[in-house]
Coordinates of C-alpha atoms and ligand atoms in Angstrom, one line a residue:
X1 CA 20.7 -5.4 -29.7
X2 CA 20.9 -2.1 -27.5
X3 CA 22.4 -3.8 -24.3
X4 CA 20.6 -1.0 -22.4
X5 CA 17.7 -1.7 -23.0
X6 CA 16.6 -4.5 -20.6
X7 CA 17.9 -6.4 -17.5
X8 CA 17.2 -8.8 -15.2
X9 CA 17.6 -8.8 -11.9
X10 CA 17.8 -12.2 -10.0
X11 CA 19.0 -13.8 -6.4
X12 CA 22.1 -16.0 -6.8
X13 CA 21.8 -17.4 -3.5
X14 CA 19.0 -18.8 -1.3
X15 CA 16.7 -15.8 -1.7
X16 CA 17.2 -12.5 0.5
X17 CA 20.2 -11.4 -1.4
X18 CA 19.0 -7.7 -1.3
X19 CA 17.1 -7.7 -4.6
X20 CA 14.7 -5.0 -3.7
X21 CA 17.2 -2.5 -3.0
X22 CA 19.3 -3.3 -6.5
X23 CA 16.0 -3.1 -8.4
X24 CA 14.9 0.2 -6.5
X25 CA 18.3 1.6 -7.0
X26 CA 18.0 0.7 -11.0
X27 CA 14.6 1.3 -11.1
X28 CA 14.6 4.9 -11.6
X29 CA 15.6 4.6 -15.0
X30 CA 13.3 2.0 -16.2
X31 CA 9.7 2.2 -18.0
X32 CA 8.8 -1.0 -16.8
X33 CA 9.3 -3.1 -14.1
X34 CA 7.9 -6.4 -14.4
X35 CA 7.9 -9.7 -11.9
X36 CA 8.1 -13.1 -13.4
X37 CA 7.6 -15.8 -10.8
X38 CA 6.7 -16.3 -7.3
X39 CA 4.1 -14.3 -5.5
X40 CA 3.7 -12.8 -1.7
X41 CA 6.4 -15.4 -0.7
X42 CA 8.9 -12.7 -1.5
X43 CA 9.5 -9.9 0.8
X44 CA 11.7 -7.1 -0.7
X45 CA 12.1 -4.5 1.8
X46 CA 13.2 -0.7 0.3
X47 CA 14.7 1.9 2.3
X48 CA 14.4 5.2 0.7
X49 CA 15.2 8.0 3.5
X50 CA 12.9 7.8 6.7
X51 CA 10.7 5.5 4.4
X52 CA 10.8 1.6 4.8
X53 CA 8.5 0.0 2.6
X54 CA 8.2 -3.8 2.6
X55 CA 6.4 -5.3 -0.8
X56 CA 5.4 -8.8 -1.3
X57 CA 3.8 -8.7 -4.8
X58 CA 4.3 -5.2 -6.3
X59 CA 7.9 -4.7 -8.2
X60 CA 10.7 -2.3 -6.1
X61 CA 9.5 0.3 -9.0
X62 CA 6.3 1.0 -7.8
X63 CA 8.0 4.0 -5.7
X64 CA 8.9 5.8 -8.9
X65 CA 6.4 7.8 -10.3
X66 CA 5.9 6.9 -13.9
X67 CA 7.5 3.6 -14.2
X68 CA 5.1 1.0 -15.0
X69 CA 4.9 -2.3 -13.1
X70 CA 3.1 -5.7 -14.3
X71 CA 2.7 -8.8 -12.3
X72 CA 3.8 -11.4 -15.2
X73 CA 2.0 -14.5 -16.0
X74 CA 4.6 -16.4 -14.5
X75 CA 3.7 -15.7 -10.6
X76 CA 1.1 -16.5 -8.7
X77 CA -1.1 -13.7 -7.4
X78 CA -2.8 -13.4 -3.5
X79 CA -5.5 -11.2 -4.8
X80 CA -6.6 -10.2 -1.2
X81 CA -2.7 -9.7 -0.3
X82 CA -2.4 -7.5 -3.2
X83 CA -5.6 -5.2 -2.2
X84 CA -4.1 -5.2 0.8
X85 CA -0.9 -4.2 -0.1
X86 CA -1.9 -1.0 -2.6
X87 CA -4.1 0.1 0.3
X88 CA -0.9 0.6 2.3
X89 CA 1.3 2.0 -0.5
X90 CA -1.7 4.7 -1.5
X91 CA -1.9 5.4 2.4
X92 CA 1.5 6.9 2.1
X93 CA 0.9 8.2 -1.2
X94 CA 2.8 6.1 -3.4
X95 CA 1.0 6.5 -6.7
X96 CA -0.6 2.9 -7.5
X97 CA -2.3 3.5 -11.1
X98 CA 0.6 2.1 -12.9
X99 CA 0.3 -1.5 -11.5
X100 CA -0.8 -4.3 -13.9
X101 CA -1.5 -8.0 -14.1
X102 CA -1.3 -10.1 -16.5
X103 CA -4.2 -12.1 -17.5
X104 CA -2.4 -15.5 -17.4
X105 CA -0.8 -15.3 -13.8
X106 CA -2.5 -17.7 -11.5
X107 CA -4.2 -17.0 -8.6
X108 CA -3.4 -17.8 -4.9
X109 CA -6.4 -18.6 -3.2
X110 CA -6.8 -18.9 0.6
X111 CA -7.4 -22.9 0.2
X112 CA -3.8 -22.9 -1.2
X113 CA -2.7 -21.5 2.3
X114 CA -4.6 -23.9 4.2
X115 CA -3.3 -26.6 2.0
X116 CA 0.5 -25.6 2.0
X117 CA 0.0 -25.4 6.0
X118 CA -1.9 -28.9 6.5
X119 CA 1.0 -30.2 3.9
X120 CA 4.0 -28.9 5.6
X121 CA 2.2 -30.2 9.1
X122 CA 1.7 -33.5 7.3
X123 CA 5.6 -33.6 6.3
X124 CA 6.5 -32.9 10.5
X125 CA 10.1 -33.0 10.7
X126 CA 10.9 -33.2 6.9
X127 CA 8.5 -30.2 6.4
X128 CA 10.5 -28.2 3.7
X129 CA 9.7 -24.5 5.9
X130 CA 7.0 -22.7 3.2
X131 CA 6.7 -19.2 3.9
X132 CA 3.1 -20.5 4.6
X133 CA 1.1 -18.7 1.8
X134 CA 0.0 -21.5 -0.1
X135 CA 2.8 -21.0 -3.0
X136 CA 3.4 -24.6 -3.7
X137 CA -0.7 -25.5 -4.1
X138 CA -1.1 -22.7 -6.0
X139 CA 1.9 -23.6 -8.7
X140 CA 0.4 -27.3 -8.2
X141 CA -3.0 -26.3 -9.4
X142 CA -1.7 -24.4 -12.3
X143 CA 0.3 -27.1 -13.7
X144 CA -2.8 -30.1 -13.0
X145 CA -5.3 -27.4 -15.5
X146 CA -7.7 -26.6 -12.4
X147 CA -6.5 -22.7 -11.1
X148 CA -8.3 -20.0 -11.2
X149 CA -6.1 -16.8 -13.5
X150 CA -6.0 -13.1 -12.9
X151 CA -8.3 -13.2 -16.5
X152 CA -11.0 -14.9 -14.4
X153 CA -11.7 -11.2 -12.3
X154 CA -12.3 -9.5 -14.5
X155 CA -16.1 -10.5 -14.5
X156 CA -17.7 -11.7 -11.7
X157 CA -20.0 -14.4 -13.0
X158 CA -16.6 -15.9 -14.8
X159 CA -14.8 -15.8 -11.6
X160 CA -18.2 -17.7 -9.4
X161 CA -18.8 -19.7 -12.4
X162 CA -14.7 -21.0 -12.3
X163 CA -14.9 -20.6 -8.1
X164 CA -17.9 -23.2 -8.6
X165 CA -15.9 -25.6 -11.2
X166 CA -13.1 -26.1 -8.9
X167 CA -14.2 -25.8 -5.4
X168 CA -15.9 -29.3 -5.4
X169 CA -12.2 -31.1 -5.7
X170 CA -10.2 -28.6 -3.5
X171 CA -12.8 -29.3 -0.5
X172 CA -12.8 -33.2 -1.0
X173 CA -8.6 -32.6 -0.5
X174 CA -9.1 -30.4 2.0
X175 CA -11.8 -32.4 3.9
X176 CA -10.8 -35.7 3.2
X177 CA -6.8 -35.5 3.6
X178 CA -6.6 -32.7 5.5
X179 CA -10.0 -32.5 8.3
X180 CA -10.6 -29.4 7.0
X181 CA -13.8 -27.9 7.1
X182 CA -13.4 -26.3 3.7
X183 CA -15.1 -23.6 2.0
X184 CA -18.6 -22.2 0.7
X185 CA -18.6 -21.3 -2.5
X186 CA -21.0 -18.4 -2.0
X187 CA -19.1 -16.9 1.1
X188 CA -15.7 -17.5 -0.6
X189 CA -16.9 -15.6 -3.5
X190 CA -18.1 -13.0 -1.8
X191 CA -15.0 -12.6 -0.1
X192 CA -13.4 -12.3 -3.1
X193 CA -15.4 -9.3 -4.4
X194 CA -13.9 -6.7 -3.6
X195 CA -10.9 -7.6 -4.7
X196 CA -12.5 -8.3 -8.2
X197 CA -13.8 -5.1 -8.1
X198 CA -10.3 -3.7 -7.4
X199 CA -8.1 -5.9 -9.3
X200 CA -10.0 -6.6 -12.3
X201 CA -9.4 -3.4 -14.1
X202 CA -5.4 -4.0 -13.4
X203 CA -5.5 -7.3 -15.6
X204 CA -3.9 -6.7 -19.1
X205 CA -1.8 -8.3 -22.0
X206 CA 1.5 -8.4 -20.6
X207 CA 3.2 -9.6 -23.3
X208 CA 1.3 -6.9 -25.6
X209 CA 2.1 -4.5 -23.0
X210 CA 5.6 -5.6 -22.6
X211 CA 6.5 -6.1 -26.6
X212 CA 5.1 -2.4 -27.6
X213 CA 7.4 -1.1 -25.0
X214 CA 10.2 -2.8 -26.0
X215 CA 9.7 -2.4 -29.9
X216 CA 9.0 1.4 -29.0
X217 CA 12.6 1.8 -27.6
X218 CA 11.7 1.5 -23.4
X219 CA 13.6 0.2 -20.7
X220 CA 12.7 -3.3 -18.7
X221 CA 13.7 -4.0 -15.6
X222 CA 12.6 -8.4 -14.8
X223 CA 12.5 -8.2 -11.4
X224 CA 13.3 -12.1 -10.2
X225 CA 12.4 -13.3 -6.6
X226 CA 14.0 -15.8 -4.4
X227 CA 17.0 -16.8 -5.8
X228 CA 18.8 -19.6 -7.9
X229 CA 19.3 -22.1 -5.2
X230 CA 15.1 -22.0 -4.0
X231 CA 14.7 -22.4 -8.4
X232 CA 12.6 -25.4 -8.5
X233 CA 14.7 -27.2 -11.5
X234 CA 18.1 -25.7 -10.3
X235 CA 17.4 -25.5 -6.5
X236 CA 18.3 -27.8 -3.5
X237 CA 15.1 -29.6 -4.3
X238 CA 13.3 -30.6 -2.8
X239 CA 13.8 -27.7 -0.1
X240 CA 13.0 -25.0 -3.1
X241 CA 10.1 -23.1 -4.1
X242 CA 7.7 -24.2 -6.6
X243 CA 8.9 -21.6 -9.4
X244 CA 11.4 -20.7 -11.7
X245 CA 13.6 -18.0 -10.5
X246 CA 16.4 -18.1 -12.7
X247 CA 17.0 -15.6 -15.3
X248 CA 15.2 -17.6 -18.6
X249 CA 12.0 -17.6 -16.5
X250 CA 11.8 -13.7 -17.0
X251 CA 11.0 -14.5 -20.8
X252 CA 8.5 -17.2 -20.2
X253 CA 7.4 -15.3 -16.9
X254 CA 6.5 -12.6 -19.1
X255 CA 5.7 -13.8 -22.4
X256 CA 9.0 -12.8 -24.5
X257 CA 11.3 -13.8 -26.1
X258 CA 14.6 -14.7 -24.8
X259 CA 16.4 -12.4 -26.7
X260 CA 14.9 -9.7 -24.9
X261 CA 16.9 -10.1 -21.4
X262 CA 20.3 -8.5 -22.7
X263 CA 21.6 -8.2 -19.6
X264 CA 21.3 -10.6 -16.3
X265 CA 22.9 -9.1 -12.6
X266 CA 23.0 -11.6 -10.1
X267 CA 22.7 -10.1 -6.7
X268 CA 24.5 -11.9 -4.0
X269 CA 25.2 -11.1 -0.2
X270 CA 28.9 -10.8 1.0
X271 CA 28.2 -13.8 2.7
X272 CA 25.6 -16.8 3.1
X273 CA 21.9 -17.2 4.7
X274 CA 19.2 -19.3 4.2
X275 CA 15.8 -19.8 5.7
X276 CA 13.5 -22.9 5.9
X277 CA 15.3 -26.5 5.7
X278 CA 18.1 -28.0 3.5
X279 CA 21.2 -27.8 3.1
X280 CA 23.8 -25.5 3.8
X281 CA 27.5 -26.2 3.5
X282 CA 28.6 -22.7 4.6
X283 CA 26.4 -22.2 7.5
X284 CA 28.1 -21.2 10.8
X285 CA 26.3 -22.1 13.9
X286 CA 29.0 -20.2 16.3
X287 CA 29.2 -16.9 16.8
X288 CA 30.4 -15.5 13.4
X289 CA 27.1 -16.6 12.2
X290 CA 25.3 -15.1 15.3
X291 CA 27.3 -11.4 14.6
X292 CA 25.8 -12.2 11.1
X293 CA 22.7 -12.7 11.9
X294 CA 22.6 -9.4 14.3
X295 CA 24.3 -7.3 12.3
X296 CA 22.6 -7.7 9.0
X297 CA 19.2 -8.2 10.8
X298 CA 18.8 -11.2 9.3
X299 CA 15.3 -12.3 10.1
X300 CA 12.4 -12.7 7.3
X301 CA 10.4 -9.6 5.4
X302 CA 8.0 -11.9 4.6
X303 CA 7.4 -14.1 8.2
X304 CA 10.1 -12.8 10.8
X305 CA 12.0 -15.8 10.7
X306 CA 15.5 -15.7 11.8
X307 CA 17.9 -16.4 9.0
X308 CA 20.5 -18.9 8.8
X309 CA 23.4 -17.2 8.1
X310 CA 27.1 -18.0 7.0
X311 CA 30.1 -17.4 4.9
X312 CA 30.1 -16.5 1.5
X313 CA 30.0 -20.0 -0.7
X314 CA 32.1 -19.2 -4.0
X315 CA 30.7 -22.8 -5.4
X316 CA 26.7 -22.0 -4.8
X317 CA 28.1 -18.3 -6.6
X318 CA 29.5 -19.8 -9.5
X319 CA 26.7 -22.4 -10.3
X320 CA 24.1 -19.2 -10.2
X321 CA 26.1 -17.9 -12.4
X322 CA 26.0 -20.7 -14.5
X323 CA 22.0 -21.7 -14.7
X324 CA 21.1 -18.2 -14.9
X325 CA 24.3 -16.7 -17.6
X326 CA 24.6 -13.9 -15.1
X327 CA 26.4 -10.9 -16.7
X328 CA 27.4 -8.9 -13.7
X329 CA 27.1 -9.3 -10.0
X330 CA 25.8 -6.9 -7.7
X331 CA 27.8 -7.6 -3.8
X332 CA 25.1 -6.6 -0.9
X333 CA 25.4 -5.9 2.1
X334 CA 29.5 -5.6 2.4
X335 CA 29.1 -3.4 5.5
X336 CA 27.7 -6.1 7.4
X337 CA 31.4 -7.7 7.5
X338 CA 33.2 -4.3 9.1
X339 CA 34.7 -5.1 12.1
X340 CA 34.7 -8.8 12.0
X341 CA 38.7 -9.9 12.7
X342 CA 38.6 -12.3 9.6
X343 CA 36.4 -13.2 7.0
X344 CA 36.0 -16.6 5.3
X345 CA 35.4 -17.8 1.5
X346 CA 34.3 -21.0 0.6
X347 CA 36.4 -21.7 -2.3
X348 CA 35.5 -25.5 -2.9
X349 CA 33.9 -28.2 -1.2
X350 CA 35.6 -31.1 0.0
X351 CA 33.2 -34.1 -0.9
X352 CA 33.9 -37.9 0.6
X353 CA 37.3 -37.1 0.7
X354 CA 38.3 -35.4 -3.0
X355 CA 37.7 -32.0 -3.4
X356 CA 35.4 -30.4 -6.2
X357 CA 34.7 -26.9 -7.3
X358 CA 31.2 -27.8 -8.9
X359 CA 27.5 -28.0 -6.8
X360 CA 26.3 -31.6 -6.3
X361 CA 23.7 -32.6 -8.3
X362 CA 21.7 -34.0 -5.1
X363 CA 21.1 -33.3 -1.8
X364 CA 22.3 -36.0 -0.4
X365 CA 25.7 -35.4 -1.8
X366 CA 25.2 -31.9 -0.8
X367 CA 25.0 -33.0 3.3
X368 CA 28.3 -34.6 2.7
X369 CA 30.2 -31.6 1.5
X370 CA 32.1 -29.2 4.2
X371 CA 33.2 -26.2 2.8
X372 CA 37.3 -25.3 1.8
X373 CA 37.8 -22.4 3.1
X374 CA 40.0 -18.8 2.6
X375 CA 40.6 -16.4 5.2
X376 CA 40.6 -12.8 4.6
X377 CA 41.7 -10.1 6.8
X378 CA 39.0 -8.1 8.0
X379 CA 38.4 -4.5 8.1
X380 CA 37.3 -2.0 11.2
X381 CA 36.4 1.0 9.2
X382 CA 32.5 2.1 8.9
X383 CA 32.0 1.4 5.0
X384 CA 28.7 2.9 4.9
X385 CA 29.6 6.2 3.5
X386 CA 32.0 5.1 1.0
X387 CA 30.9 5.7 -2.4
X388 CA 33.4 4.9 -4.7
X389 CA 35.2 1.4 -4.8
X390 CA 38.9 2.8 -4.4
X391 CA 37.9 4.2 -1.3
X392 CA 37.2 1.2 0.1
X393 CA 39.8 -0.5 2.7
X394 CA 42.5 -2.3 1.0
X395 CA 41.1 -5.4 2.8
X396 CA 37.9 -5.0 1.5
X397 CA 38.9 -4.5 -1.6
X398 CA 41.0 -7.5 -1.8
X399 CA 37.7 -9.4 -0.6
X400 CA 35.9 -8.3 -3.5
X401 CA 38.9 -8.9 -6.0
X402 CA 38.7 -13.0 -5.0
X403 CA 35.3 -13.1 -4.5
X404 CA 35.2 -11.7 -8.2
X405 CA 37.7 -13.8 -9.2
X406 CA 36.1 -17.0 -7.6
X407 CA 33.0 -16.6 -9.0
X408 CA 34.6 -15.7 -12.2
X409 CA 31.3 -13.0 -12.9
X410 CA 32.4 -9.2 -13.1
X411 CA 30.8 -6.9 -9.8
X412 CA 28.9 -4.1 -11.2
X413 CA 27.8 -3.0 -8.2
X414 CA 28.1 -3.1 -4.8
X415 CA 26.1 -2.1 -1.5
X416 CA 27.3 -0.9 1.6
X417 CA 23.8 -0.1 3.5
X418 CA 20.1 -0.6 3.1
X419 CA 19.7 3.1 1.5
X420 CA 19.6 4.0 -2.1
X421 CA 22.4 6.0 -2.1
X422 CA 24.3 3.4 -0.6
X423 CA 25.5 2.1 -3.3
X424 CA 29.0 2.2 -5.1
X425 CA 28.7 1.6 -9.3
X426 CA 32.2 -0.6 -10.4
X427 CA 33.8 1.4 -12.9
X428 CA 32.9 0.4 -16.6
X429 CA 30.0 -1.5 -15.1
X430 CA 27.6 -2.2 -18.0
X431 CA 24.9 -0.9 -16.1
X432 CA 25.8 2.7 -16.5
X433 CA 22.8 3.6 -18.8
X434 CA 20.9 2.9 -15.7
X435 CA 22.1 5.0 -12.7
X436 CA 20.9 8.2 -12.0
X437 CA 24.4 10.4 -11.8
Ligands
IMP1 P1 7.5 -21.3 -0.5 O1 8.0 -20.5 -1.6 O2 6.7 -20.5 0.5 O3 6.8 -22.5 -1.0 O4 8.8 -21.8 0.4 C1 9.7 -22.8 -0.1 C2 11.1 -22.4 0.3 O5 11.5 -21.2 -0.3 C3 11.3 -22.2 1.8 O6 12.6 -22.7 2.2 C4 11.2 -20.7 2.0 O7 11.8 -20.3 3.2 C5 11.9 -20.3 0.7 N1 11.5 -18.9 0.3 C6 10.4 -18.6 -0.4 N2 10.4 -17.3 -0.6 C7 11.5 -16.8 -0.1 C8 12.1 -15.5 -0.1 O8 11.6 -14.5 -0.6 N3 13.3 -15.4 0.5 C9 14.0 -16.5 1.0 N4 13.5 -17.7 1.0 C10 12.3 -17.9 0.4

């Protein structure tokens, strides 16, 4: 197989890794960008010039003209988010015509919202921290037969007649567990006309869509969300989100077969953050993780939340890696360490007194770990121009060379600020057949 010809791009970390900007930055060269999992829980934002755009649903490749996008069966769509969020992007001109959804994603409908809110209020202090946008019910009502799917708008009597079907059970839960006053099916369908109206035509085979492209010689881009620790299988469960997000997802995400992903680039941050509860061996609650936190403005696309932040964890590295066979890594977001004195590497973690190199298989082990750390020297010199990786400081350099080296993945890529053309390719990086020179 033509190793060119299709990649996927997921977080090997807790989400937040900087996935829009690797996906915009590769973007540019692919026919199709398609999302597998998740749904307005993501937040990638994209920094292109004077333009910040934030996106929730629609794939980083939106902003190139003539790449397709599809919203893969895998994810779980907000359809009033999404009019939403194509009203904004055609506002500023971003051409939205090449946007589709496949039939067989679910749909996030506002009782999932309510729901995830009443459950998370429910849970009090062992809430897991939802982004709020009714993810989990959504994913819940998919797998117990009873969601409504992107198919179902593209008539409107199919989408009442399914609205009418289901709507019976999810206001007993709602009024009955949760004292809320529920819904009325004709006012909820009516609120959802619109976006029928504007969503329906978008709904497509996107395996059809995805194999003739493919067969035909075209490039795909799997654009993953959240990242490998938030996977709901692989993740600190149960403080994950309800999808897969690791790299085997994008085939049944999108409805092909495996042997289509030829190549899988783990983006990960030059160091550590998290947001909502769980674990977090690495975190740093003094002022290292403060300077983190400022520095890489480290608060949510999606809800504003400040980020947890911390040093980069080689072991979290290393089992992404692992559960998603990542291919290359892409570093983000290396300029965020400039000027600190030193900077730390988890390397293992120490673990009821023995030291291990491999992730816990629970949580509960996981609180016991603390983190064995290396020091590196820092570096003082603004990084944010540098475009080639020998012209990086030595000392960054050498933080790269271990964190390679730890993680045992080769960096294909690395970013040194939130533009596109802040970005250095690795020499011989695999991913050449898809950077604009
Ligand atoms: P949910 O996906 O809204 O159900 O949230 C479950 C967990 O995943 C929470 O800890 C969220 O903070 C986290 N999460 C969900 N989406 C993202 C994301 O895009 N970035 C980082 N964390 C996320």
């Amino acid at each position: 197989m033509d190793k060119s010809k299709s990649v996927a791009v997921v977080g090997a970390q807790w989400g937040d890794e900087g996935k829009g900007k690797v996906i915009d930055y590769l973007a540019s060269k692919a026919d199709i960008v398609a999302r597998f999992q998740g749904g307005n829980n993501a937040g990638h934002t994209v920094v292109y010039g004077a333009n910040i755009f934030k996106l929730h649903h629609v794939p980083s490749g939106i902003l190139n003209a003539g790449t397709l996008c599809l919203l893969g069966n895998g994810m779980v769509v907000d359809p009033l988010v999404l009019v939403e969020e194509l009203f904004e992007l055609e506002k500023r001109g971003i051409d939205t015509s090449k946007l589709y959804i496949s039939g067989k994603a679910h749909l996030n409908m506002a009782y999932h919202k309510d729901l995830d809110e009443a459950n998370e209020e429910l849970l009090g202090e062992k809430k897991i921290g939802t982004t709020g946008r009714g993810i989990g019910p959504a994913y819940a009502d998919k797998v117990m037969r009873r969601g409504i799917r992107a198919v179902d708008m593209t008539g409107f009597e199919r989408f009442r007649e399914r609205l009418a079907d289901i709507l019976p059970l999810q206001n007993r839960i709602l009024k009955e567990i949760y004292n809320h006053k529920g819904y009325d099916l004709d006012e909820l369908f009516e609120l959802y006309c619109p976006a029928l109206e504007r969503l329906g035509p978008l709904v497509t085979d996107g395996s059809l869509l995805l194999i003739e492209n493919l067969t035909a010689g075209k490039k795909v881009l799997f654009e993953g969300a959240q990242g490998a620790l938030l996977d709901i299988d692989h993740g600190t469960y149960p403080y994950v989100t309800s999808s897969s997000t690791v790299a085997a997802a994008a085939a049944t995400g999108n409805g092909v077969g495996p042997q289509h992903i030829s190549q899988v680039l783990g983006v990960i941050k030059a160091y550590t953050t998290r947001v909502g509860e769980g674990p977090f061996p690495t975190e740093d609650r003094s002022e290292a993780g403060e300077q983190l936190r400022e520095r890489g403005n480290e608060f949510g696309t999606t809800t504003g939340r400040p980020r947890r932040c911390g040093w980069f964890d080689s072991v979290i590295a290393r089992y992404a890696a692992m559960v998603n066979g990542l291919t290359g890594l892409a570093v983000t977001k290396l300029d965020v360490l400039s000027g600190m004195d030193t900077v730390n590497m988890a390397v293992a973690y120490s673990c009821s007194g023995a030291e291990t190199n491999n992730f816990p298989g629970s949580i509960e082990e996981l609180k016991e770990c603390t983190p064995v750390y290396e020091t590196y020297s820092g570096w003082d010199e603004d990084i944010s121009r540098v475009r080639r990786f020998q012209d990086l400081p030595a000392a960054a350099r050498h933080f790269l060379k271990a964190l390679e080296e730890n993680v045992g993945v080769k960096i294909e890529l690395v970013s040194v600020g939130p533009d596109r053309s802040q970005t250095i390719t690795c020499q011989d990086s695999s991913l050449e057949s898809w950077i604009v020179p």
